[in-house]
Short mmCIF file of C-alpha atoms and ligand atoms in Angstrom, two decimals:
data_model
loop_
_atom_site.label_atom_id
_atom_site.label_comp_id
_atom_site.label_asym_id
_atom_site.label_seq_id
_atom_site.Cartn_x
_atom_site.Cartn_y
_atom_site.Cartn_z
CA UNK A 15 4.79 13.46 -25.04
CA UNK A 16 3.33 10.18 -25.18
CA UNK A 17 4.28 6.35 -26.14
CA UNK A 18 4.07 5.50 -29.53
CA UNK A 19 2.22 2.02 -30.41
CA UNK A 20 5.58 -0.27 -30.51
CA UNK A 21 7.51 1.74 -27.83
CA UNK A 22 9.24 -0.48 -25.61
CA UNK A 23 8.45 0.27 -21.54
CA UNK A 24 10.45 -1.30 -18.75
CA UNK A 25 9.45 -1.47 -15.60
CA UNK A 26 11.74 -1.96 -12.21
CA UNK A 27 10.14 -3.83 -10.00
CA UNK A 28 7.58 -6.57 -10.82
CA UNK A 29 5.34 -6.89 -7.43
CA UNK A 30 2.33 -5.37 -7.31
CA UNK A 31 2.89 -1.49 -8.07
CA UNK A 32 4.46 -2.89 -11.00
CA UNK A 33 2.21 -5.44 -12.09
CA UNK A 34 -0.78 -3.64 -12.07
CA UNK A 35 0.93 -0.52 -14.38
CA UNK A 36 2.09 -3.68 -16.58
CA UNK A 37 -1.60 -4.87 -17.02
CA UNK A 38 -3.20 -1.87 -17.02
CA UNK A 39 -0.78 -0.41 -19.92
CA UNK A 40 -1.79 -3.33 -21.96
CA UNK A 41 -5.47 -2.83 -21.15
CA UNK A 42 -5.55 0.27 -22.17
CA UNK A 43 -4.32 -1.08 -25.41
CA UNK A 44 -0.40 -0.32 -25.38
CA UNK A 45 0.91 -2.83 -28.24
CA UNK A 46 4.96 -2.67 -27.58
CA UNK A 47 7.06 -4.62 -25.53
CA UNK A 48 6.05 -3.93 -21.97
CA UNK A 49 9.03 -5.40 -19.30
CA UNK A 50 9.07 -5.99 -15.93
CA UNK A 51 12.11 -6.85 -14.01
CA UNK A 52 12.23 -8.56 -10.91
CA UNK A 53 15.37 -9.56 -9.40
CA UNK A 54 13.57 -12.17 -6.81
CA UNK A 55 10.21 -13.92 -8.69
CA UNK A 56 9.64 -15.34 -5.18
CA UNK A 57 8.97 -12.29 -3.96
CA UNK A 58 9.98 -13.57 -0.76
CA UNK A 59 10.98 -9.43 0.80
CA UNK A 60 8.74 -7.92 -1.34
CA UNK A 61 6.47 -5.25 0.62
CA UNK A 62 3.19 -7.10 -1.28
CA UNK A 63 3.64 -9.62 0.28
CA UNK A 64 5.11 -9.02 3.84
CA UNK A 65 1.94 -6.71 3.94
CA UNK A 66 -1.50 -7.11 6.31
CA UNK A 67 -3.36 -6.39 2.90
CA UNK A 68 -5.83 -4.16 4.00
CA UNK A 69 -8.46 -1.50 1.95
CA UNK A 70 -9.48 1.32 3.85
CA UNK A 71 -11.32 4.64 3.17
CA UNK A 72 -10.89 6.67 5.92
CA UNK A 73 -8.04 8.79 5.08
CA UNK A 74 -6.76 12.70 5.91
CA UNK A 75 -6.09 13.66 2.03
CA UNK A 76 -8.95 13.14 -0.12
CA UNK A 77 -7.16 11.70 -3.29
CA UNK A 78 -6.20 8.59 -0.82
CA UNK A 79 -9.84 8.29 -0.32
CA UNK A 80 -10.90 8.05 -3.57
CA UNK A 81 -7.49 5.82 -4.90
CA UNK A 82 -9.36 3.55 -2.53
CA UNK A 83 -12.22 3.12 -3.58
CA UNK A 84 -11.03 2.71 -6.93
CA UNK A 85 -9.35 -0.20 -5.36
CA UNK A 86 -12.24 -1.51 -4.09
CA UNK A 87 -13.84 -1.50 -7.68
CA UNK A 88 -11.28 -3.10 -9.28
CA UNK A 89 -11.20 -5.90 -7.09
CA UNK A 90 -15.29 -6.47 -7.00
CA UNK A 91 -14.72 -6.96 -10.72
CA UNK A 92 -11.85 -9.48 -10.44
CA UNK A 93 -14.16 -12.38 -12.36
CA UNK A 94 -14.89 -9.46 -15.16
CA UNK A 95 -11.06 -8.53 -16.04
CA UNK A 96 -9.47 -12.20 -15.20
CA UNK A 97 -12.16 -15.03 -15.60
CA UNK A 98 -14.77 -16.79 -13.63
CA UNK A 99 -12.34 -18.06 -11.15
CA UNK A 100 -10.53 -14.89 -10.49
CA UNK A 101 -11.33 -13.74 -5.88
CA UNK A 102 -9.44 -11.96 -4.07
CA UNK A 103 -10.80 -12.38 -0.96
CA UNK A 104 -11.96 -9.00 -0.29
CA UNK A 105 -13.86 -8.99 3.33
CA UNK A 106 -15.70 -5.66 3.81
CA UNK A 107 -15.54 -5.94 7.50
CA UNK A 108 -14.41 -2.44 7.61
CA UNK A 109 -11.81 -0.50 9.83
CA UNK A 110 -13.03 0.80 13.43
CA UNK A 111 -10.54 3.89 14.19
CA UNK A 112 -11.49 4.82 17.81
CA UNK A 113 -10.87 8.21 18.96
CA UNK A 114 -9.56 9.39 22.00
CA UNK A 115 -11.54 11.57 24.61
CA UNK A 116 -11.37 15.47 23.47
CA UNK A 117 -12.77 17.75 20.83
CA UNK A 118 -13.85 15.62 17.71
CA UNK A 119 -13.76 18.67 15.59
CA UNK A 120 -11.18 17.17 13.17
CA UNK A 121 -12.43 13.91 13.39
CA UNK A 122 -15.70 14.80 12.36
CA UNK A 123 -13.88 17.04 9.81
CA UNK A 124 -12.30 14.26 7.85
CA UNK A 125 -15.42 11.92 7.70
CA UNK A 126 -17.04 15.08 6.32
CA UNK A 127 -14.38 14.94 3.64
CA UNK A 128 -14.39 10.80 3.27
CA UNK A 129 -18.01 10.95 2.43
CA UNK A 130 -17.55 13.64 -0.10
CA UNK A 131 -15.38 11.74 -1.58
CA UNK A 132 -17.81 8.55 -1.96
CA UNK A 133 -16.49 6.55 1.17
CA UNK A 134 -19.54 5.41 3.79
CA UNK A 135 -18.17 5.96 7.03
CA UNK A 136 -21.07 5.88 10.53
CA UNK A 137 -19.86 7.61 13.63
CA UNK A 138 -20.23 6.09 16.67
CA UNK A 139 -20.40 7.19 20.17
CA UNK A 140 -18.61 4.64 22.94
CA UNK A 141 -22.10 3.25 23.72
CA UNK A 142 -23.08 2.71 19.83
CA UNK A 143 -19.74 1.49 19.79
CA UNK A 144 -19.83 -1.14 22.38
CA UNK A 145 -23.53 -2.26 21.22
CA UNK A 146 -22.08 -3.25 18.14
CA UNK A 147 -18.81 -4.43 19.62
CA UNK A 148 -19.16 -5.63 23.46
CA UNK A 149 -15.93 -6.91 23.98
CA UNK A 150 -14.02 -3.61 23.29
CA UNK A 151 -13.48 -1.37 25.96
CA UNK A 152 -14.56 2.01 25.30
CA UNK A 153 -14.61 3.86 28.99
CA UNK A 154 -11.75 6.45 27.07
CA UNK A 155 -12.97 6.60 23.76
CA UNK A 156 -15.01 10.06 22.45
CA UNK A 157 -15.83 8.29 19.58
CA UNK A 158 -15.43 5.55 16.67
CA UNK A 159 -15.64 5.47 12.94
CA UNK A 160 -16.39 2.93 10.72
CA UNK A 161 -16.07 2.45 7.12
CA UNK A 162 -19.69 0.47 6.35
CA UNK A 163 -18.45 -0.41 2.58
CA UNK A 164 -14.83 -0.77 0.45
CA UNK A 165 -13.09 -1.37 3.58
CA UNK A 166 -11.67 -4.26 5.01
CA UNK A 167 -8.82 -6.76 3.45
CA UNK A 168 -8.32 -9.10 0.77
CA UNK A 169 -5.39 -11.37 0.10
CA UNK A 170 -2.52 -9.31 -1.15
CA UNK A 171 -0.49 -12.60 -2.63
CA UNK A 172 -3.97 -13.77 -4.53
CA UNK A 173 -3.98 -10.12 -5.83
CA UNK A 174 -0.32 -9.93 -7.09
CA UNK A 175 -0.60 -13.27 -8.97
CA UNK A 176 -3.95 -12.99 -10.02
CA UNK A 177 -3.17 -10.15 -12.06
CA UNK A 178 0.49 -11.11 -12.72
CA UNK A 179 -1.09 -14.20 -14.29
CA UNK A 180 -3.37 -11.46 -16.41
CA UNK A 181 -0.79 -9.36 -17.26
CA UNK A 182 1.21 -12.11 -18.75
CA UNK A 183 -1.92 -13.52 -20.39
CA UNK A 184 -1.73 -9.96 -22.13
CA UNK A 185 1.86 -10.42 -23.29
CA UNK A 186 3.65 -8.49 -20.82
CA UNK A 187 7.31 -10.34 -20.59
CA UNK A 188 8.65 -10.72 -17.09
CA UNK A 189 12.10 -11.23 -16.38
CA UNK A 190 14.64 -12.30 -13.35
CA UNK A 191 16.47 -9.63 -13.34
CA UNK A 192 17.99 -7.12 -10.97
CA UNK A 193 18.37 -3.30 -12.05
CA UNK A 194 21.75 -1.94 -11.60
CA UNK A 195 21.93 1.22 -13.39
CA UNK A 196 20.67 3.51 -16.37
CA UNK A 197 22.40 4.77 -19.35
CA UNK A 198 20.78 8.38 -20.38
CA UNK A 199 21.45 10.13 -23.57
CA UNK A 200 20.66 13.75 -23.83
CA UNK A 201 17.48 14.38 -21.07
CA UNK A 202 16.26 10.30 -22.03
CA UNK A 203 16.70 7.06 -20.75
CA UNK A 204 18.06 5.06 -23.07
CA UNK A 205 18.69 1.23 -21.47
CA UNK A 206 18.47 -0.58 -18.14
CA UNK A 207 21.43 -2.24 -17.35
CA UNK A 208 21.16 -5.41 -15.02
CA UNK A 209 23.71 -6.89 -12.46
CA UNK A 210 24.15 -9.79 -15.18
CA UNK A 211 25.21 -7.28 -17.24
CA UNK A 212 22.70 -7.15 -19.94
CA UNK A 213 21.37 -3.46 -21.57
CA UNK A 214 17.88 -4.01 -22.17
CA UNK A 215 17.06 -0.55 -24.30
CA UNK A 216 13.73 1.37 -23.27
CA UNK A 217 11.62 4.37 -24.88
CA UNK A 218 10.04 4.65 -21.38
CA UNK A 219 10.75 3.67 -17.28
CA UNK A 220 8.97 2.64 -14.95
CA UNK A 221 10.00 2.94 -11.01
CA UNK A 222 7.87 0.57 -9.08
CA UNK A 223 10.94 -0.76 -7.01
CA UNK A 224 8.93 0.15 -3.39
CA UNK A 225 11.42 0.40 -0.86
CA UNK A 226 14.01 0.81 -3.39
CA UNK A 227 12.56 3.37 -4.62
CA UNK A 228 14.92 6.04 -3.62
CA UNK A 229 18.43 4.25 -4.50
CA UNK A 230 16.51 3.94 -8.07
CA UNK A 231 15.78 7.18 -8.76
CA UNK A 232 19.35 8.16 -8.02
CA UNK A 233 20.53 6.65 -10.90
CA UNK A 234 19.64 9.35 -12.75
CA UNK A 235 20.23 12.17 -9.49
CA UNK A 236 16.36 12.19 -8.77
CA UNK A 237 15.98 13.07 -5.49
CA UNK A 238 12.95 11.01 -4.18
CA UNK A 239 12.44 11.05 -0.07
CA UNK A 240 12.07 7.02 -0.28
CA UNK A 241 12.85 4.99 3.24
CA UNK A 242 12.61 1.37 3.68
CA UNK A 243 11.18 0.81 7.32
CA UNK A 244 10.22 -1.84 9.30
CA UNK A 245 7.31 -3.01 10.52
CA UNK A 246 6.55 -6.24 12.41
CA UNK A 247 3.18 -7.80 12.52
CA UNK A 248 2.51 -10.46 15.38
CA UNK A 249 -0.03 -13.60 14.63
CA UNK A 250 -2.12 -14.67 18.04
CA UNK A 251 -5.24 -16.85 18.85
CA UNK A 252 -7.38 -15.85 21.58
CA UNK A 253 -10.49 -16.36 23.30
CA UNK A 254 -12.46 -14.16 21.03
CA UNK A 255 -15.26 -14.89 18.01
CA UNK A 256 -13.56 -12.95 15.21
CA UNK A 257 -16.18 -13.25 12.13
CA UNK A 258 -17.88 -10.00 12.64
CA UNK A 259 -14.86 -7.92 13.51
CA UNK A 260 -13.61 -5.17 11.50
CA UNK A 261 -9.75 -3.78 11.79
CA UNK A 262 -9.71 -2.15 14.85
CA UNK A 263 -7.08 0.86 14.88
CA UNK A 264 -6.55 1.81 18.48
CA UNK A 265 -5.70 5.24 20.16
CA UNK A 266 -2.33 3.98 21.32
CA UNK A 267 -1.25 2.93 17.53
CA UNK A 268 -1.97 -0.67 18.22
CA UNK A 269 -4.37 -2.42 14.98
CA UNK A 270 -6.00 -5.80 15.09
CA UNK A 271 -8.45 -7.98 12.92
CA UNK A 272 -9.20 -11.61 12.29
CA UNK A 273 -7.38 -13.09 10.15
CA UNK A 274 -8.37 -17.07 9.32
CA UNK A 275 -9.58 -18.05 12.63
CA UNK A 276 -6.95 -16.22 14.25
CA UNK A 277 -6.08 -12.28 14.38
CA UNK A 278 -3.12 -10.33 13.32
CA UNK A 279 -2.02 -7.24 15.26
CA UNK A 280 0.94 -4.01 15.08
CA UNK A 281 1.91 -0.95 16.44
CA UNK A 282 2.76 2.25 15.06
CA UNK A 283 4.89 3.99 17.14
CA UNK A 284 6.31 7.28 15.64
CA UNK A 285 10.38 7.66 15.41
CA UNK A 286 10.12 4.26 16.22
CA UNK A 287 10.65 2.51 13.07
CA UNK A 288 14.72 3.14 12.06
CA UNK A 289 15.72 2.84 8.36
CA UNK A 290 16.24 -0.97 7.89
CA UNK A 291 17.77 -1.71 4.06
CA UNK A 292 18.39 -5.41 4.90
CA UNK A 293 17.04 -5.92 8.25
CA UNK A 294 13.77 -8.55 7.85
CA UNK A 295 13.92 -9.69 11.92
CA UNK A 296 10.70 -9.01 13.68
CA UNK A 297 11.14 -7.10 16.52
CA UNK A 298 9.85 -9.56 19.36
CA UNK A 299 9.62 -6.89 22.23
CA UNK A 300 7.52 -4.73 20.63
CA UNK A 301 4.78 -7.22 21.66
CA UNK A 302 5.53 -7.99 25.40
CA UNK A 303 6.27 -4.13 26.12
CA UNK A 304 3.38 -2.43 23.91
CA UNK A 305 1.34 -4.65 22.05
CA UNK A 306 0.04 -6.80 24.32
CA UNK A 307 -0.75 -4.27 27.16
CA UNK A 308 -2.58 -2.24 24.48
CA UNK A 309 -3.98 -5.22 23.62
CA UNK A 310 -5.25 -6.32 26.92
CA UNK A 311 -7.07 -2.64 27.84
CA UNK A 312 -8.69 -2.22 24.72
CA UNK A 313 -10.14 -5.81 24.31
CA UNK A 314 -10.26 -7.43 27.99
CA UNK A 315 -10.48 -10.79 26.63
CA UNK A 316 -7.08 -10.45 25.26
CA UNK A 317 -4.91 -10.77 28.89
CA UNK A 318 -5.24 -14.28 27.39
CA UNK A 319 -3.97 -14.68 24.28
CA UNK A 320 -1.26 -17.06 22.70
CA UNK A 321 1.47 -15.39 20.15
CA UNK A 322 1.83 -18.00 17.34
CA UNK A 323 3.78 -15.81 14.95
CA UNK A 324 5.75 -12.98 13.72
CA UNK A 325 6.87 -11.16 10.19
CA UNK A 326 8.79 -7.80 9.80
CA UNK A 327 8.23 -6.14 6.03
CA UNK A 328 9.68 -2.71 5.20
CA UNK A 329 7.55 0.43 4.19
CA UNK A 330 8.41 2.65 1.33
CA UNK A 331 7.82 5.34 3.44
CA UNK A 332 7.72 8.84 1.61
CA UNK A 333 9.45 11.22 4.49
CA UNK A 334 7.88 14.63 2.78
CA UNK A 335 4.06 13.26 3.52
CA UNK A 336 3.56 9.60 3.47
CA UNK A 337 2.10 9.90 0.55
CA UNK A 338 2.39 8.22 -2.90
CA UNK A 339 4.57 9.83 -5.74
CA UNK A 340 2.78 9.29 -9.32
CA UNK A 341 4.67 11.14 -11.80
CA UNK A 342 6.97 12.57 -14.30
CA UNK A 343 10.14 14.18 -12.23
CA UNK A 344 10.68 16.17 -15.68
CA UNK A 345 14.31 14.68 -16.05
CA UNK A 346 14.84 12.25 -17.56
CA UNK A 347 12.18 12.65 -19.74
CA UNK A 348 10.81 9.38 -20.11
CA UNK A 349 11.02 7.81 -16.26
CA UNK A 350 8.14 7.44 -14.49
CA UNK A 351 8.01 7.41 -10.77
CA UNK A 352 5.50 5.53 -8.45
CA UNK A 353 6.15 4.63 -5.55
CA UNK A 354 6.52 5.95 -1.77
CA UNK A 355 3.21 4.82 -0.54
CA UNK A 356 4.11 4.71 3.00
CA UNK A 357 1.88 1.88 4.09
CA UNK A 358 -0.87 2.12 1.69
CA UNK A 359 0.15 1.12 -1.49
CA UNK A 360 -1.43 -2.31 -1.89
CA UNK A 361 -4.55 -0.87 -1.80
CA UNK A 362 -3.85 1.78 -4.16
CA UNK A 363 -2.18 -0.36 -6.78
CA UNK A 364 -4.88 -0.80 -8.89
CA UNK A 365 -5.50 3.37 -8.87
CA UNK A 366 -1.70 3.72 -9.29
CA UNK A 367 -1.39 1.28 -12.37
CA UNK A 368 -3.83 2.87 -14.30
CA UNK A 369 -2.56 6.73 -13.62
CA UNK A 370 1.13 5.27 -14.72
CA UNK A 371 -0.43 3.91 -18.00
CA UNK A 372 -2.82 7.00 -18.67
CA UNK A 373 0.47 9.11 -18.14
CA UNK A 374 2.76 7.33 -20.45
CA UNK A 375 -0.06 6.24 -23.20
CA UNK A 376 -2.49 9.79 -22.80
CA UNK A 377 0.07 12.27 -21.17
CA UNK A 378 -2.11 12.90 -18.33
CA UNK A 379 -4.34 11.29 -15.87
CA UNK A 380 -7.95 10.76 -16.97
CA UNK A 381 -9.72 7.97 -14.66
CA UNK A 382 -8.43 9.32 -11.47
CA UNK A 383 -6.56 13.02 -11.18
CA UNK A 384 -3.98 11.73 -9.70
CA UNK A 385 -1.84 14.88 -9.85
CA UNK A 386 -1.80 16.17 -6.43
CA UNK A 387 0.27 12.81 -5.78
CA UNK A 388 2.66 14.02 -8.65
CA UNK A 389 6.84 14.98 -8.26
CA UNK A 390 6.34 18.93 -8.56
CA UNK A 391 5.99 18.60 -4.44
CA UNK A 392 8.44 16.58 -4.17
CA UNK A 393 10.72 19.18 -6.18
CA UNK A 394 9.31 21.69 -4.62
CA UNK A 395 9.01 20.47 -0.82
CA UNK A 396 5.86 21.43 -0.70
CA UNK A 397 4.45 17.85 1.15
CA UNK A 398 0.70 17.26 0.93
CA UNK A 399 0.56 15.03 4.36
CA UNK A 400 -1.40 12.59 4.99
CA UNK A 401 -2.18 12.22 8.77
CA UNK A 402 -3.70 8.77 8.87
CA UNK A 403 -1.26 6.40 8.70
CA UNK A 404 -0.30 3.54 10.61
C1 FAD B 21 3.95 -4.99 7.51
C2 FAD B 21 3.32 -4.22 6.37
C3 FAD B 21 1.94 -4.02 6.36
C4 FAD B 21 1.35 -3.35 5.30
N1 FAD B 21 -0.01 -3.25 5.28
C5 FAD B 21 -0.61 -2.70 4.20
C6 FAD B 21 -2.03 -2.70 4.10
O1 FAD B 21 -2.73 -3.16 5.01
N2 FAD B 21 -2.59 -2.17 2.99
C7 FAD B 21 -1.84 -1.65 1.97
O2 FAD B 21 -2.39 -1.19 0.98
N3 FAD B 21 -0.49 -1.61 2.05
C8 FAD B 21 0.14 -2.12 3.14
N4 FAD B 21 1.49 -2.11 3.24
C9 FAD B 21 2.26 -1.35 2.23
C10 FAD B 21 2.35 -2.11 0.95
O3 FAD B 21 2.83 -3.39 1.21
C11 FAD B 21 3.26 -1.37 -0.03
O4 FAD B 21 2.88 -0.01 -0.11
C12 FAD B 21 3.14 -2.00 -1.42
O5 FAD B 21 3.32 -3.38 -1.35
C13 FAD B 21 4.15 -1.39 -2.36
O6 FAD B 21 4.17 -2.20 -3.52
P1 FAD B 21 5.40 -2.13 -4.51
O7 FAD B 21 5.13 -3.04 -5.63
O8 FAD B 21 5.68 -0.70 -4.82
O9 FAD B 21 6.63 -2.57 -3.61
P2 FAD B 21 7.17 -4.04 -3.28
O10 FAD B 21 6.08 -4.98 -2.99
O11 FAD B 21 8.25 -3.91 -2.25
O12 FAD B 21 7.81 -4.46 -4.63
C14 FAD B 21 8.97 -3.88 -5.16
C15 FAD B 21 9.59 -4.96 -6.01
O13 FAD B 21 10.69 -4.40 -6.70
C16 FAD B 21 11.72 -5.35 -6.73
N5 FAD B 21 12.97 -4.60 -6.94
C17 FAD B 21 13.47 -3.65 -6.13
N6 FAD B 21 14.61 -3.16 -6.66
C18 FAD B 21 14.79 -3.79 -7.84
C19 FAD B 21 15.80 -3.73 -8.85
N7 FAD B 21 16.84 -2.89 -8.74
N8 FAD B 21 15.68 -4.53 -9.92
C20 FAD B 21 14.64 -5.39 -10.04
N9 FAD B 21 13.67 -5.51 -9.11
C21 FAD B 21 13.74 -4.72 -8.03
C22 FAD B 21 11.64 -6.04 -5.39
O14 FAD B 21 12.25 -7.31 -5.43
C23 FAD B 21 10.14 -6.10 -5.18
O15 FAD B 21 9.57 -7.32 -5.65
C24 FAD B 21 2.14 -2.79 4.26
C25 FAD B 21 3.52 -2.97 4.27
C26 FAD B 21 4.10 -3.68 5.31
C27 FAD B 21 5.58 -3.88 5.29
#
């Protein structure tokens, strides 16, 4: 089953998951009214833009890999999809994920599968390590990776309106609206109706509400795994030259990189991060009591540091696999799910966007196979993990 030229598609959810299906269903030539609602334009609690924007390679489950560097592609060729002006901001500095002392075996396992994949990752022993990097401390590392291409960040806000801007360009109609409920008839969805009250009728649906995700899909009794969680990201300056520094993802769950003269920083600390549906306060003692000690080993020059700043987002996390969902649950029909990207969906937007316009235009993936990320696991509780998250 797949759309018909003048079919109408609405998508829930208009930041960047749904922007870039928006675009890419026009660019791949769908002619029907394409809708995204968005029930805050300001996207002021949207995960886009609460985000640390970052691109990575390095990943446990190869489809992530590759997702990525389709990301990567799509924003070298910014200029060639929205005009000479069109930058994103993408800084290949790379990610530096340090490994603790012990076997390496799986370690050296994954970058096996990375660079099968197309990523270029270098391993590094501590000394390699600290040549390139002299103010880390490595005395307890066994060894580092780092991504020498497509990884880095960009500028997640740039990204969202850049091709936001596109998509509208293209005649895709968004509207302030907020998503209340569907009305099905037989195995279809038939309208969206909106807390105003409106029925906006739809041949197809798209779910690319994030952390809302979950609540969405219950509409229409689709179980989907979907947990908003909070993360807070601390701002600092510090005595420290920043321009050559990738990410640096720490053995304790602790990340930093530079970030416009300055350097942003987090934690992942597992169980750590309740469900939070409406909770947007940064927690501040994550810093004193595990930030900043991790801080403070792994870069010495860091006992000095001043905290400027702080900003909790939520992450749609997926609890079967932090992993993405990119499919068809089967019923209704004609919904589309993607979403649950667990901390990684920015960078997989643009890889996402096309699979939910191949689905809905072709019937099946054809840039990307996306369908190991598809519902059947879901359904089936079959999770396909992905161990590298943070
Ligand atoms: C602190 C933090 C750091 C992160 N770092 C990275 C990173 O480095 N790299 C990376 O790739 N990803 C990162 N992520 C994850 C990334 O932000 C998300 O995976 C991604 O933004 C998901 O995009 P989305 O469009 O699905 O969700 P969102 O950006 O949350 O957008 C969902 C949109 O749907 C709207 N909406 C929800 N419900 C309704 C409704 N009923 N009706 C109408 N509109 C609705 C919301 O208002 C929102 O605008 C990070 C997330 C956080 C919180």
């Amino acid at each position: 089953m797949t759309a018909n030229p003048g079919q109408t598609i609405v998508i829930v959810g208009g930041a960047i998951v749904g922007t870039m299906s928006a675009w890419f269903l026009r660019h791949l030539g769908h002619q029907g009214p394409v809708i995204v609602l968005e029930k805050d334009p300001t996207y002021r609690y949207a995960s886009t833009t609460l985000s640390t924007s970052g691109i990575r390679t390095q990943f446990g489950c190869d489809i992530n890999v590759r997702m990525s560097l389709f990301g990567a592609a799509f924003m070298k060729a910014a200029k060639q999809h929205f005009g000479p002006d069109a930058d994103v901001g993408l800084r290949e500095n790379g990610y530096l994920l340090l490994a603790p002392k012990g076997p390496p075996t799986a370690r050296l396992e994954a970058v096996r599968m990375q660079r099968e994949a197309g990523a270029s990752i270098a391993v590094l022993t501590p000394e390699e390590t600290r040549a390139r990097f002299p103010w880390l401390n490595v005395s307890d590392l066994e060894m580092a990776t780092l991504g020498t291409a497509n990884e880095g960040w960009f500028d997640a806000w740039t990204l969202l309106q850049t091709v936001r801007t596109g998509a509208r360009a293209l005649g895709v109609e968004y509207r302030h609206a907020e998503a209340v409920g569907f009305e099905t008839e037989g195995s279809r969805i038939a309208a969206v109706r909106t807390a105003a009250g409106e029925r906006i009728a739809a041949d197809w649906v798209v779910n690319a509400a994030g952390p809302a995700a979950g609540r969405v899909a219950s509409w229409v009794d689709v179980p989907l795994p979907i947990t908003p969680r909070k993360r807070t990201a601390f701002r600092f300056s510090g005595p420290l030259d920043g321009a050559m520094m990738p990410l640096v993802f720490d053995t304790s769950g602790l990340w930093m990189r530079p970030e416009s003269g300055r350097f942003i920083c987090g934690i992942t600390r597992p169980g750590d991060d309740p469900p939070a549906w409406d909770d947007f306060e940064p927690d501040h003692a994550l810093f004193e009591d595990h930030v900043w000690p991790a801080l403070a080993h792994r870069v010495p020059a860091l006992e000095q540091l001043r905290l400027e700043a702080a900003w909790a987002g939520h992450y749609e996390v997926n609890e079967l696999d932090h992993n993405g969902v990119i499919g068809f649950p089967g019923t209704p029909e004609n919904f589309v799910i993607a979403a649950g990207f667990s901390g990684h969906g920015v960078m997989h937007s643009p890889a996402t966007g096309r699979g939910v316009a191949e689905l809905i235009l072709h019937g099946g993936f054809r840039a990307l196979d996306l369908s190991p990320l598809g519902y059947d696991r879901v359904r089936e509780n079959r999770p396909m993990v992905e161990t590298v998250v943070y």
